[in-house]
PDB file of C-alpha atoms in Angstrom:
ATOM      1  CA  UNK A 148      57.190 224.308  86.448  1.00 50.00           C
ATOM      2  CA  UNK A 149      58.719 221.247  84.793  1.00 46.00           C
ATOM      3  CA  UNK A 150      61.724 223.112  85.457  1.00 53.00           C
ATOM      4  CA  UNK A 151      61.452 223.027  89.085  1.00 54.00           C
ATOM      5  CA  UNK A 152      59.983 219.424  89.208  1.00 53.00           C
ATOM      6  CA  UNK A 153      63.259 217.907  87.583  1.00 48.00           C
ATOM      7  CA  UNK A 154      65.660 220.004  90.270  1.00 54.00           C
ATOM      8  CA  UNK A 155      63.568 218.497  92.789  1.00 56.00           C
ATOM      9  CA  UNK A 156      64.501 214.668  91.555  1.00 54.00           C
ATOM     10  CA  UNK A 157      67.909 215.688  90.957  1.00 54.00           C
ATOM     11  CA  UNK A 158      68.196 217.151  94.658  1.00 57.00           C
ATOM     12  CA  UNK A 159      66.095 214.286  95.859  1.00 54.00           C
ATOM     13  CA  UNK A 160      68.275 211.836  93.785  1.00 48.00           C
ATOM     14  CA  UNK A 161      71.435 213.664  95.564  1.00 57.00           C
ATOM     15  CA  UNK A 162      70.427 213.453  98.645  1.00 56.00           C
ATOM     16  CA  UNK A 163      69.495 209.281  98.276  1.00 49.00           C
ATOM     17  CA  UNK A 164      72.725 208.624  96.598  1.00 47.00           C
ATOM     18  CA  UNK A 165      75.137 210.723  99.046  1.00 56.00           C
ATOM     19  CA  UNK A 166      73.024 208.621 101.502  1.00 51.00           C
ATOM     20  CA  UNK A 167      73.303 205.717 100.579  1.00 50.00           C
ATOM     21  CA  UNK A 168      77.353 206.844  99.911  1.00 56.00           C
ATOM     22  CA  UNK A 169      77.682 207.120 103.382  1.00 54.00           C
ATOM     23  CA  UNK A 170      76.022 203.725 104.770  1.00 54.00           C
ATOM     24  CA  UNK A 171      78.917 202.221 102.760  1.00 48.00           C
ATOM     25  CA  UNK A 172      81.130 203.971 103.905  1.00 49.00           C
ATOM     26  CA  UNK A 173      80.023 203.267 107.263  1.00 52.00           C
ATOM     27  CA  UNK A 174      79.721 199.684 106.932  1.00 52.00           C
ATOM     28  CA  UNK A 175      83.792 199.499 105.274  1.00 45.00           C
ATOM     29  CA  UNK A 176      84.639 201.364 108.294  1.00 48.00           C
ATOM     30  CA  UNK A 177      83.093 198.947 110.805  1.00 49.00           C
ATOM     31  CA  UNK A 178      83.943 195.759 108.575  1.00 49.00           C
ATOM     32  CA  UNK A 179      87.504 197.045 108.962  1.00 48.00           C
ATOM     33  CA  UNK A 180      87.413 198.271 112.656  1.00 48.00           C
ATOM     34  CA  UNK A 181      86.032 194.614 113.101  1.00 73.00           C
ATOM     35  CA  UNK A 182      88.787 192.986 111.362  1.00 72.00           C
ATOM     36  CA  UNK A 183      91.577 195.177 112.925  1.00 79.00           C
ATOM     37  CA  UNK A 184      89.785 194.684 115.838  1.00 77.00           C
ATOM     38  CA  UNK A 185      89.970 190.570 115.699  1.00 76.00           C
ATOM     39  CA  UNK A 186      93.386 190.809 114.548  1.00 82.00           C
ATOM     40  CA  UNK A 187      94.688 192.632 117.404  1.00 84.00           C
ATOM     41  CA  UNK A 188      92.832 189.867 119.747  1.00 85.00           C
ATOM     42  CA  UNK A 189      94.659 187.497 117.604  1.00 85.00           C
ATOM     43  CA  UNK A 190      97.728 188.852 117.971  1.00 89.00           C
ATOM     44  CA  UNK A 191      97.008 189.040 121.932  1.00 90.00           C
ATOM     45  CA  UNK A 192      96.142 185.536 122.298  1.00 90.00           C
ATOM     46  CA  UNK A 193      99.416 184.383 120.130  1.00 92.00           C
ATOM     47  CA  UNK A 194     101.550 187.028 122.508  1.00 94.00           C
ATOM     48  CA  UNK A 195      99.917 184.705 125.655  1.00 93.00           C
ATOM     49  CA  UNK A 196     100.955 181.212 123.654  1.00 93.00           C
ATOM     50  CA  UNK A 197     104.723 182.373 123.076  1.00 95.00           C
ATOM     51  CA  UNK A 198     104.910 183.645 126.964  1.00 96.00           C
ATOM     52  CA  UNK A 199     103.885 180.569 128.097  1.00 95.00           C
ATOM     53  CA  UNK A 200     105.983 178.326 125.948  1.00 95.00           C
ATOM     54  CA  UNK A 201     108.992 180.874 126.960  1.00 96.00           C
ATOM     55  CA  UNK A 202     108.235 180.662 130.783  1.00 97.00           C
ATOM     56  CA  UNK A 203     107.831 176.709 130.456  1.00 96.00           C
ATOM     57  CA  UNK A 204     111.220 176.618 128.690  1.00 96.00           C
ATOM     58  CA  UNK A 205     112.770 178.496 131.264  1.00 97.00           C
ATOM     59  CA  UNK A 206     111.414 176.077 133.947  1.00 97.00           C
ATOM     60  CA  UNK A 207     112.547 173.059 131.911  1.00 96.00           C
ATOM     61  CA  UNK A 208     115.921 174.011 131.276  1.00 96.00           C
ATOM     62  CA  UNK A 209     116.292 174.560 134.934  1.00 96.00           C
ATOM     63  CA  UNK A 210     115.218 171.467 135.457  1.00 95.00           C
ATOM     64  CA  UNK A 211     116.964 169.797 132.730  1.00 93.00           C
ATOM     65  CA  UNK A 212     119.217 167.532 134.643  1.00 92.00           C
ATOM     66  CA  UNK A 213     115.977 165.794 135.957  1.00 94.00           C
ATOM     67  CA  UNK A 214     113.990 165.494 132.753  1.00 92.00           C
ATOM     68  CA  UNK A 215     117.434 163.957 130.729  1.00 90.00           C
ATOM     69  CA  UNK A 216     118.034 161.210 133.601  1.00 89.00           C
ATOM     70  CA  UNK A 217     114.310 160.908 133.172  1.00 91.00           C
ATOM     71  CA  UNK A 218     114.255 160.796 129.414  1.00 90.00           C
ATOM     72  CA  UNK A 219     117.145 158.345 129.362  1.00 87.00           C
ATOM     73  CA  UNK A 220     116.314 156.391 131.751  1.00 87.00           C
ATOM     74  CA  UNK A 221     114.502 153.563 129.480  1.00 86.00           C
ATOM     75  CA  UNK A 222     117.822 153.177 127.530  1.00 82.00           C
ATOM     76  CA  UNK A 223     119.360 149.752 129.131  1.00 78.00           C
ATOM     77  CA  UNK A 224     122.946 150.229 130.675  1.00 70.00           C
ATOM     78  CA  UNK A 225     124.030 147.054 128.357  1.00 62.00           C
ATOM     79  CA  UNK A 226     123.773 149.625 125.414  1.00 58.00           C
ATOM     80  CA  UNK A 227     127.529 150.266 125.472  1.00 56.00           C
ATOM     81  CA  UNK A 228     130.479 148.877 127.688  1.00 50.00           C
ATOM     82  CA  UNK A 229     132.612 151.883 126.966  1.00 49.00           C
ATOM     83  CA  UNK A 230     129.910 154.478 128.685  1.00 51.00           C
ATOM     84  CA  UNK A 231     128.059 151.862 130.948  1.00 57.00           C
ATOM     85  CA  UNK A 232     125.102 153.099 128.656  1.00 55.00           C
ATOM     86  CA  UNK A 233     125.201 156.465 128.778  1.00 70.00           C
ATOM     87  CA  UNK A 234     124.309 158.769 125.933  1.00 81.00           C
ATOM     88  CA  UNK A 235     126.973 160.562 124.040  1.00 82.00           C
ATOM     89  CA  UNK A 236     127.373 163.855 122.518  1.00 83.00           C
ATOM     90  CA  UNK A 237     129.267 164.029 118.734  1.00 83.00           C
ATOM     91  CA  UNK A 238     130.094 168.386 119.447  1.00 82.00           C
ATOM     92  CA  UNK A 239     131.019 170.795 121.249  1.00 86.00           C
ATOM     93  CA  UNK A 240     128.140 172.773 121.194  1.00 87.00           C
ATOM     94  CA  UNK A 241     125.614 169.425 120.489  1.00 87.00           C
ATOM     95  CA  UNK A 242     124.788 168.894 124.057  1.00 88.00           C
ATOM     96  CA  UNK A 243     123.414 172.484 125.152  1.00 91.00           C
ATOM     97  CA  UNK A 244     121.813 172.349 121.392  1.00 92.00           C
ATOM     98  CA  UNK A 245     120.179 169.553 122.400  1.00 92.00           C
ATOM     99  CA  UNK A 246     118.819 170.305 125.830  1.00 93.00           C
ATOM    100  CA  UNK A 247     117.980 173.755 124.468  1.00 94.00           C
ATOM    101  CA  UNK A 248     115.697 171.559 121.922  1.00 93.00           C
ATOM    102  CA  UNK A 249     114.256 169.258 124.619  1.00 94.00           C
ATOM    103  CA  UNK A 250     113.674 172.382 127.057  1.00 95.00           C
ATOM    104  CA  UNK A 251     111.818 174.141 124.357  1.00 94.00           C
ATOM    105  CA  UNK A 252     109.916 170.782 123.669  1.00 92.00           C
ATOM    106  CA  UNK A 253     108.369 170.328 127.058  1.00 94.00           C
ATOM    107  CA  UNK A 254     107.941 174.095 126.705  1.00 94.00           C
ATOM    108  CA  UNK A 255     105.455 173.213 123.979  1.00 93.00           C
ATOM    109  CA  UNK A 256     103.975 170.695 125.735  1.00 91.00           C
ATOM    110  CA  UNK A 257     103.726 171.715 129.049  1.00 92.00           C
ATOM    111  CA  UNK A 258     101.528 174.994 127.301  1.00 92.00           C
ATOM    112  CA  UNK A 259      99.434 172.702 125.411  1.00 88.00           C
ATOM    113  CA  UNK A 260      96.343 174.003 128.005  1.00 88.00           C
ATOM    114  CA  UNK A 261      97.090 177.688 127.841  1.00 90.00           C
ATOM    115  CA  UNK A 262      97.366 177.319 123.763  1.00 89.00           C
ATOM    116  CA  UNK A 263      93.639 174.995 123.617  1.00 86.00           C
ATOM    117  CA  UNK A 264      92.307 177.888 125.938  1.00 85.00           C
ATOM    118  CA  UNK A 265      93.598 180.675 124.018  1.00 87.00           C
ATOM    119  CA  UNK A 266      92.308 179.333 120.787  1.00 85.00           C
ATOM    120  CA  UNK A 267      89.002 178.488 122.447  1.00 82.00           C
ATOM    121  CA  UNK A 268      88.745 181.803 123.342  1.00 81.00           C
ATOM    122  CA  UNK A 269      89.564 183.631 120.283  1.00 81.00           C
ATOM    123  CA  UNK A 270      87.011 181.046 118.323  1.00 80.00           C
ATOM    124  CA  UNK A 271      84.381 180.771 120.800  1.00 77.00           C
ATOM    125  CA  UNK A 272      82.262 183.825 120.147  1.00 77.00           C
ATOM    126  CA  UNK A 273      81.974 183.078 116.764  1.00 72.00           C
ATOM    127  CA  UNK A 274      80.715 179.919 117.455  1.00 70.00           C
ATOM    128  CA  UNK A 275      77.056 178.564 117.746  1.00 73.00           C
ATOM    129  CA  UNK A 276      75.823 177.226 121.328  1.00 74.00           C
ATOM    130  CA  UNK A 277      75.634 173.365 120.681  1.00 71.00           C
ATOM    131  CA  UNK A 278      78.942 173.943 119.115  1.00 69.00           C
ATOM    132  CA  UNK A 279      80.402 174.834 122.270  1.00 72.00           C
ATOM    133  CA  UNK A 280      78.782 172.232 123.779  1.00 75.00           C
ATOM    134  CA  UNK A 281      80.960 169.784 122.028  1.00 74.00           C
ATOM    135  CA  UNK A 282      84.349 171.927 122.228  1.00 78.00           C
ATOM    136  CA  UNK A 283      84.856 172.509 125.695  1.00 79.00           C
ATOM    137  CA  UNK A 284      84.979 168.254 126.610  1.00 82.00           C
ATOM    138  CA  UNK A 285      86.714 167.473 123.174  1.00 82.00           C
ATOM    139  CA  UNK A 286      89.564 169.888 124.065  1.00 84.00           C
ATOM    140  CA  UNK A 287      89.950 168.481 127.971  1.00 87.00           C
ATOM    141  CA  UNK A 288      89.222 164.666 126.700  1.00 87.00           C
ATOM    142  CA  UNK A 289      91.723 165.172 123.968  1.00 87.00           C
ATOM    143  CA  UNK A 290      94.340 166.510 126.375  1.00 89.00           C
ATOM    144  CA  UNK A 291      93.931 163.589 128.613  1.00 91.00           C
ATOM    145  CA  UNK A 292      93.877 160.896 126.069  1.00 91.00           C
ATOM    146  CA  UNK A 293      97.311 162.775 124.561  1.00 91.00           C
ATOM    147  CA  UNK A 294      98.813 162.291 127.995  1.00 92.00           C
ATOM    148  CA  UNK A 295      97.874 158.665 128.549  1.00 93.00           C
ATOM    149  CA  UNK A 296      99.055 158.279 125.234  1.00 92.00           C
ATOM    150  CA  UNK A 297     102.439 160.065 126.024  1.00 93.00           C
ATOM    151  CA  UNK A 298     102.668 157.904 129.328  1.00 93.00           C
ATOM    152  CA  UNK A 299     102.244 154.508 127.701  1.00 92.00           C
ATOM    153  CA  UNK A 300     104.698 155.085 125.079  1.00 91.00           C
ATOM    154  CA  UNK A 301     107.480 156.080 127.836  1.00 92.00           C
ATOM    155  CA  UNK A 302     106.172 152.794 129.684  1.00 91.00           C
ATOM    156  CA  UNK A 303     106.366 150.929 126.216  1.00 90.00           C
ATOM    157  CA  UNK A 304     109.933 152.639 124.906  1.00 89.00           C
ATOM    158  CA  UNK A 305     112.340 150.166 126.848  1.00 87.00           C
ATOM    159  CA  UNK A 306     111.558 147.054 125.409  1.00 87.00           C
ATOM    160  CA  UNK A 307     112.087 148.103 121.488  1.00 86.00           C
ATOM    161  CA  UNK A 308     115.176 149.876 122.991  1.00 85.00           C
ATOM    162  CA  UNK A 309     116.250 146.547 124.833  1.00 84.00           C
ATOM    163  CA  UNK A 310     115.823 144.226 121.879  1.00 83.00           C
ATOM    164  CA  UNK A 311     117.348 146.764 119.445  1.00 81.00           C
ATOM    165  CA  UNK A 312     120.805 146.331 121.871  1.00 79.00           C
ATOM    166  CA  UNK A 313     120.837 143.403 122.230  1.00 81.00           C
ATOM    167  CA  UNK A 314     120.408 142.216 118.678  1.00 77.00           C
ATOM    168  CA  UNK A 315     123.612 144.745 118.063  1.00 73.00           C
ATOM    169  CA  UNK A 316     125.421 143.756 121.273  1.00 71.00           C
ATOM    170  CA  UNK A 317     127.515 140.708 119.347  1.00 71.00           C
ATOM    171  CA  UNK A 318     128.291 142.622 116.696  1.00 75.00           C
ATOM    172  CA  UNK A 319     128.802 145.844 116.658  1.00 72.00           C
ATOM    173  CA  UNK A 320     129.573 148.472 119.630  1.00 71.00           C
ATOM    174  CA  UNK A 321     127.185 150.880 119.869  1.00 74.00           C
ATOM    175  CA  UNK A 322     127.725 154.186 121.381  1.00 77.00           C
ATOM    176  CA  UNK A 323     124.431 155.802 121.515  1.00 80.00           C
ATOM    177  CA  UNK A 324     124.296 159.372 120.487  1.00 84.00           C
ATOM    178  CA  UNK A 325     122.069 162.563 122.268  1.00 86.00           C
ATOM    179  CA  UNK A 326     120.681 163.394 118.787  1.00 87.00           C
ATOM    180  CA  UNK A 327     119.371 159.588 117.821  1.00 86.00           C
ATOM    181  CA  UNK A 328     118.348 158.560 120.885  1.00 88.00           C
ATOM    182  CA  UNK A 329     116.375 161.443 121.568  1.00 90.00           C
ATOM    183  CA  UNK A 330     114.948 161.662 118.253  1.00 88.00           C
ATOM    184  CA  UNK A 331     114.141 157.764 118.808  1.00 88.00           C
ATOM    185  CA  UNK A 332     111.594 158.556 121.445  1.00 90.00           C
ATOM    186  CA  UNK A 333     110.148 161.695 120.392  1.00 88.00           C
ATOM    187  CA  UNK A 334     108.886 160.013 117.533  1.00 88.00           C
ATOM    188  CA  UNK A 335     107.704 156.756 119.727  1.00 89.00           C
ATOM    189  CA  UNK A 336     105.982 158.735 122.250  1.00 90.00           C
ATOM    190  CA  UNK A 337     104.396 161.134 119.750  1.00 90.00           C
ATOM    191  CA  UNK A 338     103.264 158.484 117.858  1.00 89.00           C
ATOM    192  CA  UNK A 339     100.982 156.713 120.767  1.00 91.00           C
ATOM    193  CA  UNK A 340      99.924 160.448 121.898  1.00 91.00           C
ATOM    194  CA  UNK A 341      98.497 160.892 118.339  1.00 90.00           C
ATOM    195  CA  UNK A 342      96.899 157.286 118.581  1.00 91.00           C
ATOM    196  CA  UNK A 343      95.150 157.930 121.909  1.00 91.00           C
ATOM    197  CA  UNK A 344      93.715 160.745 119.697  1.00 90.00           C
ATOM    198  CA  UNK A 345      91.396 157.993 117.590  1.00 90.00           C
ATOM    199  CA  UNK A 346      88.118 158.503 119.507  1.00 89.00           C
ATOM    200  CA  UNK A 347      88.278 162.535 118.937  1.00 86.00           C
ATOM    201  CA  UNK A 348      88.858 161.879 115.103  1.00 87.00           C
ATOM    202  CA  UNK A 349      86.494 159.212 114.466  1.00 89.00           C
ATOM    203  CA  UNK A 350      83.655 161.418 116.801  1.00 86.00           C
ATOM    204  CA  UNK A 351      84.606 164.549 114.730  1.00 83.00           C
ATOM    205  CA  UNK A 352      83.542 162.511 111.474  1.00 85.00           C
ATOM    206  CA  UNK A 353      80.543 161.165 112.826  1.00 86.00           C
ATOM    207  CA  UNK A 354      79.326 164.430 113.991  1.00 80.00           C
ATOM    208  CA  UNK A 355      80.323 165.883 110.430  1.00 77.00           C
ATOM    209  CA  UNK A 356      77.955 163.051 109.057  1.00 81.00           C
ATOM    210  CA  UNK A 357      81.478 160.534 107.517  1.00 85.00           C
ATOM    211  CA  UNK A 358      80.659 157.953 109.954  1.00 85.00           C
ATOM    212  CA  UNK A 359      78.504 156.875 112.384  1.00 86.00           C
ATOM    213  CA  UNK A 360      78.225 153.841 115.350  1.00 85.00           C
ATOM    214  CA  UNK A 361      76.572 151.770 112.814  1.00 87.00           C
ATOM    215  CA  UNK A 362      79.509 151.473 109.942  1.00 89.00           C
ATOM    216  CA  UNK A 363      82.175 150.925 113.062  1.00 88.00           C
ATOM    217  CA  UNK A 364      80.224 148.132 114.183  1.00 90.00           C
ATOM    218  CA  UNK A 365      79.889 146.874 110.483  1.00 89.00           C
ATOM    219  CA  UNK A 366      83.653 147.337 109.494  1.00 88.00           C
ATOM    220  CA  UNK A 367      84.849 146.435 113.336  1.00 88.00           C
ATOM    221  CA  UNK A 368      86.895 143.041 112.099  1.00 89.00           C
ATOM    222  CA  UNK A 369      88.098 144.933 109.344  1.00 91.00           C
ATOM    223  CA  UNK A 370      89.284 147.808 111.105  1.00 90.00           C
ATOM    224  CA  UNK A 371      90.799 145.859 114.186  1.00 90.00           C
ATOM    225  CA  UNK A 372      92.972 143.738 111.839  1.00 91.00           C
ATOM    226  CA  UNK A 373      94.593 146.943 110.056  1.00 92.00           C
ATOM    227  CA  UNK A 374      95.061 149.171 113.420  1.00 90.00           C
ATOM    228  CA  UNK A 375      96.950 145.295 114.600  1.00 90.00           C
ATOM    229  CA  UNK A 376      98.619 145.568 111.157  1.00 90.00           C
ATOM    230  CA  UNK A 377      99.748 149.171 111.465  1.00 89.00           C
ATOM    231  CA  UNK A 378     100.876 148.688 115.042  1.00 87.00           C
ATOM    232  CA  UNK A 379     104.014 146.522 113.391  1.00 85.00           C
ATOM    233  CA  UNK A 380     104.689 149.138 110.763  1.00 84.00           C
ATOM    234  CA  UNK A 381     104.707 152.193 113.837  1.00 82.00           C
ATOM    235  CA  UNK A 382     106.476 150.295 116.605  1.00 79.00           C
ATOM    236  CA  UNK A 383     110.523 150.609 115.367  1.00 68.00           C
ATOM    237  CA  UNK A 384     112.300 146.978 116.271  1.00 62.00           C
ATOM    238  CA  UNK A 385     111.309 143.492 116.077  1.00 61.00           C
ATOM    239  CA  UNK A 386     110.364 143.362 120.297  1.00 72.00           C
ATOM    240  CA  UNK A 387     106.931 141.234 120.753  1.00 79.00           C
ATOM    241  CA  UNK A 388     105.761 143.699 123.459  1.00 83.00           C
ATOM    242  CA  UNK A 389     105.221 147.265 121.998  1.00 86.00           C
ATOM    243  CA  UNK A 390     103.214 146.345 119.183  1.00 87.00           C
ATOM    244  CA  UNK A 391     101.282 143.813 121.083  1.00 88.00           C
ATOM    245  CA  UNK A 392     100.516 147.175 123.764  1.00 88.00           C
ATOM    246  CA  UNK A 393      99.848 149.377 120.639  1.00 88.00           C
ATOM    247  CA  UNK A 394      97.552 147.092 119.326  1.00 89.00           C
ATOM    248  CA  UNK A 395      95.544 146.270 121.841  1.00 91.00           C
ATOM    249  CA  UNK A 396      95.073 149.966 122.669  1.00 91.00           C
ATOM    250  CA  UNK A 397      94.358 151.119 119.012  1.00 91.00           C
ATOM    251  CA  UNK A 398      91.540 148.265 119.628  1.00 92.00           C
ATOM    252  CA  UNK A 399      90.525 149.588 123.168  1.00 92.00           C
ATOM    253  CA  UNK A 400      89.930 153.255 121.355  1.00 92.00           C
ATOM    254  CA  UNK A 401      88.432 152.010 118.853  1.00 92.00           C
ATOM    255  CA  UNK A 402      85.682 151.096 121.111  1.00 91.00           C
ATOM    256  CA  UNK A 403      86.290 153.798 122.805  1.00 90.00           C
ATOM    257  CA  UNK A 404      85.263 155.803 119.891  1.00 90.00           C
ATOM    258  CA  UNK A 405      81.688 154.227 119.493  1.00 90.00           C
ATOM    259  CA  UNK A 406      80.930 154.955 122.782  1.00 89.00           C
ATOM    260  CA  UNK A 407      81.644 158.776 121.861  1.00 85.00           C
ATOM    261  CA  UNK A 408      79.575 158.653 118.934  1.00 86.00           C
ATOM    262  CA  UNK A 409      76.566 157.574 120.689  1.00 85.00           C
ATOM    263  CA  UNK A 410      77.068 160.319 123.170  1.00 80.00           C
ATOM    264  CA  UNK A 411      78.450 163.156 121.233  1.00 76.00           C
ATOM    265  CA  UNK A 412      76.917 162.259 117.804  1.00 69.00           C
ATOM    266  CA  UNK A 413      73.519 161.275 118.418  1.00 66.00           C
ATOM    267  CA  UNK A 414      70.903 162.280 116.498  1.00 54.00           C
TER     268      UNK A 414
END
């Protein structure tokens, strides 16, 4: 009898553990379906990226005779007598280099949207619902302050570039080559698009709990004197104008920003 009472646990003791064995294994198979499954949607949503920054590139480099004269176009025709300020090339092979590397630029840009959306929609599921509240305007008001910020610096570009020749003009001859020049503005224009980005950082901390409209007010002398002070330091040359325009819109979005606390960080 006792005999036949322990068989019955062991059997019953079996059973639970082979059981219990196989919800595991159940749950490791659908953990890793999941994961192979989310990778494969990654990989999906990066395929969509690349063909857009490949079809953008193709579209720019067909167009690349427009977007140089456009790009150089700020660069005064003072800047050299023996090229009536045109840029110059140092290689052979520098100038398709070069427009290959400013094709593939606006390539990147130009996709900006389609890579935002793809990563919105590879994140968004996972997300909760006041969370997407807040993602879907930071991504379009971050895309339009980029492109102000983009715009103003091309605006902004011509007067470092002007004093910059002209303090050289008496005593040196400048030829002005593809790779400087072009490096000269990325970084200028890239460096007001990342300004214009101020509101969408200083929201992002106040909705994380850093900041809030309160402390901005508090530290708003503070704060305007050191974006004033870092507008020298960013704008290259010693030109009045382009730090004066920095400034005042590091100011303006400063502002800006506690206006988009108050209506994407209230309590």
């Amino acid at each position: 009898m006792a005999t036949s009472n322990l068989d019955q646990q062991e059997r019953k003791l079996s059973t639970y553990v082979s059981e219990a064995t196989e919800d595991v294994e159940d749950e490791l198979a659908e953990s890793a379906m999941t994961l192979i499954e989310h990778l494969e949607e990654l990989r999906k949503r990066i395929f969509k990226c690349l063909i857009s920054v490949v079809i953008f590139s193709i579209i720019a480099f067909v167009f690349r005779v427009q977007i140089m004269s456009f790009l150089s176009s700020p660069l005064p025709k003072s800047s050299d007598a023996l090229t009536s300020g045109k840029i110059v090339v140092t290689g052979i092979a520098e100038g398709f280099t070069i427009t290959l590397l400013i094709s593939l630029a606006v390539g990147i840009l130009l996709s900006i949207p389609v890579i935002l959306y793809q990563t919105w929609a590879f994140i968004a599921p996972g997300l909760y619902k006041n969370e997407k509240k807040h993602a879907v305007p930071f991504i379009a008001i971050g895309i339009v302050l980029f492109a102000i910020g983009l715009t103003l610096g091309y605006i902004t570009i011509r007067y470092p570039l002007e004093f910059l020749v002209q303090f050289s003009s008496g005593m040196f001859t400048e030829l002005v080559t593809a790779n400087s020049y072009f490096t000269f503005i990325t970084y200028f224009m890239l460096a007001f698009g990342i300004v214009f980005e101020i509101p969408l950082v200083l929201t992002f901390l106040a909705l994380v709990g850093i900041v809030d409209s309160g402390m901005l007010k508090k530290k708003r002398s503070t704060a305007h004197v050191g974006m004033w002070i870092a507008a020298c330091f960013i704008t290259p040359g010693a030109d009045v104008y382009s730090p004066i325009i920095l400034g005042v819109a590091m100011s303006f979005l400063y502002e800006l920003s506690i206006i988009f606390i108050r209506v994407f960080a209230k309590k």
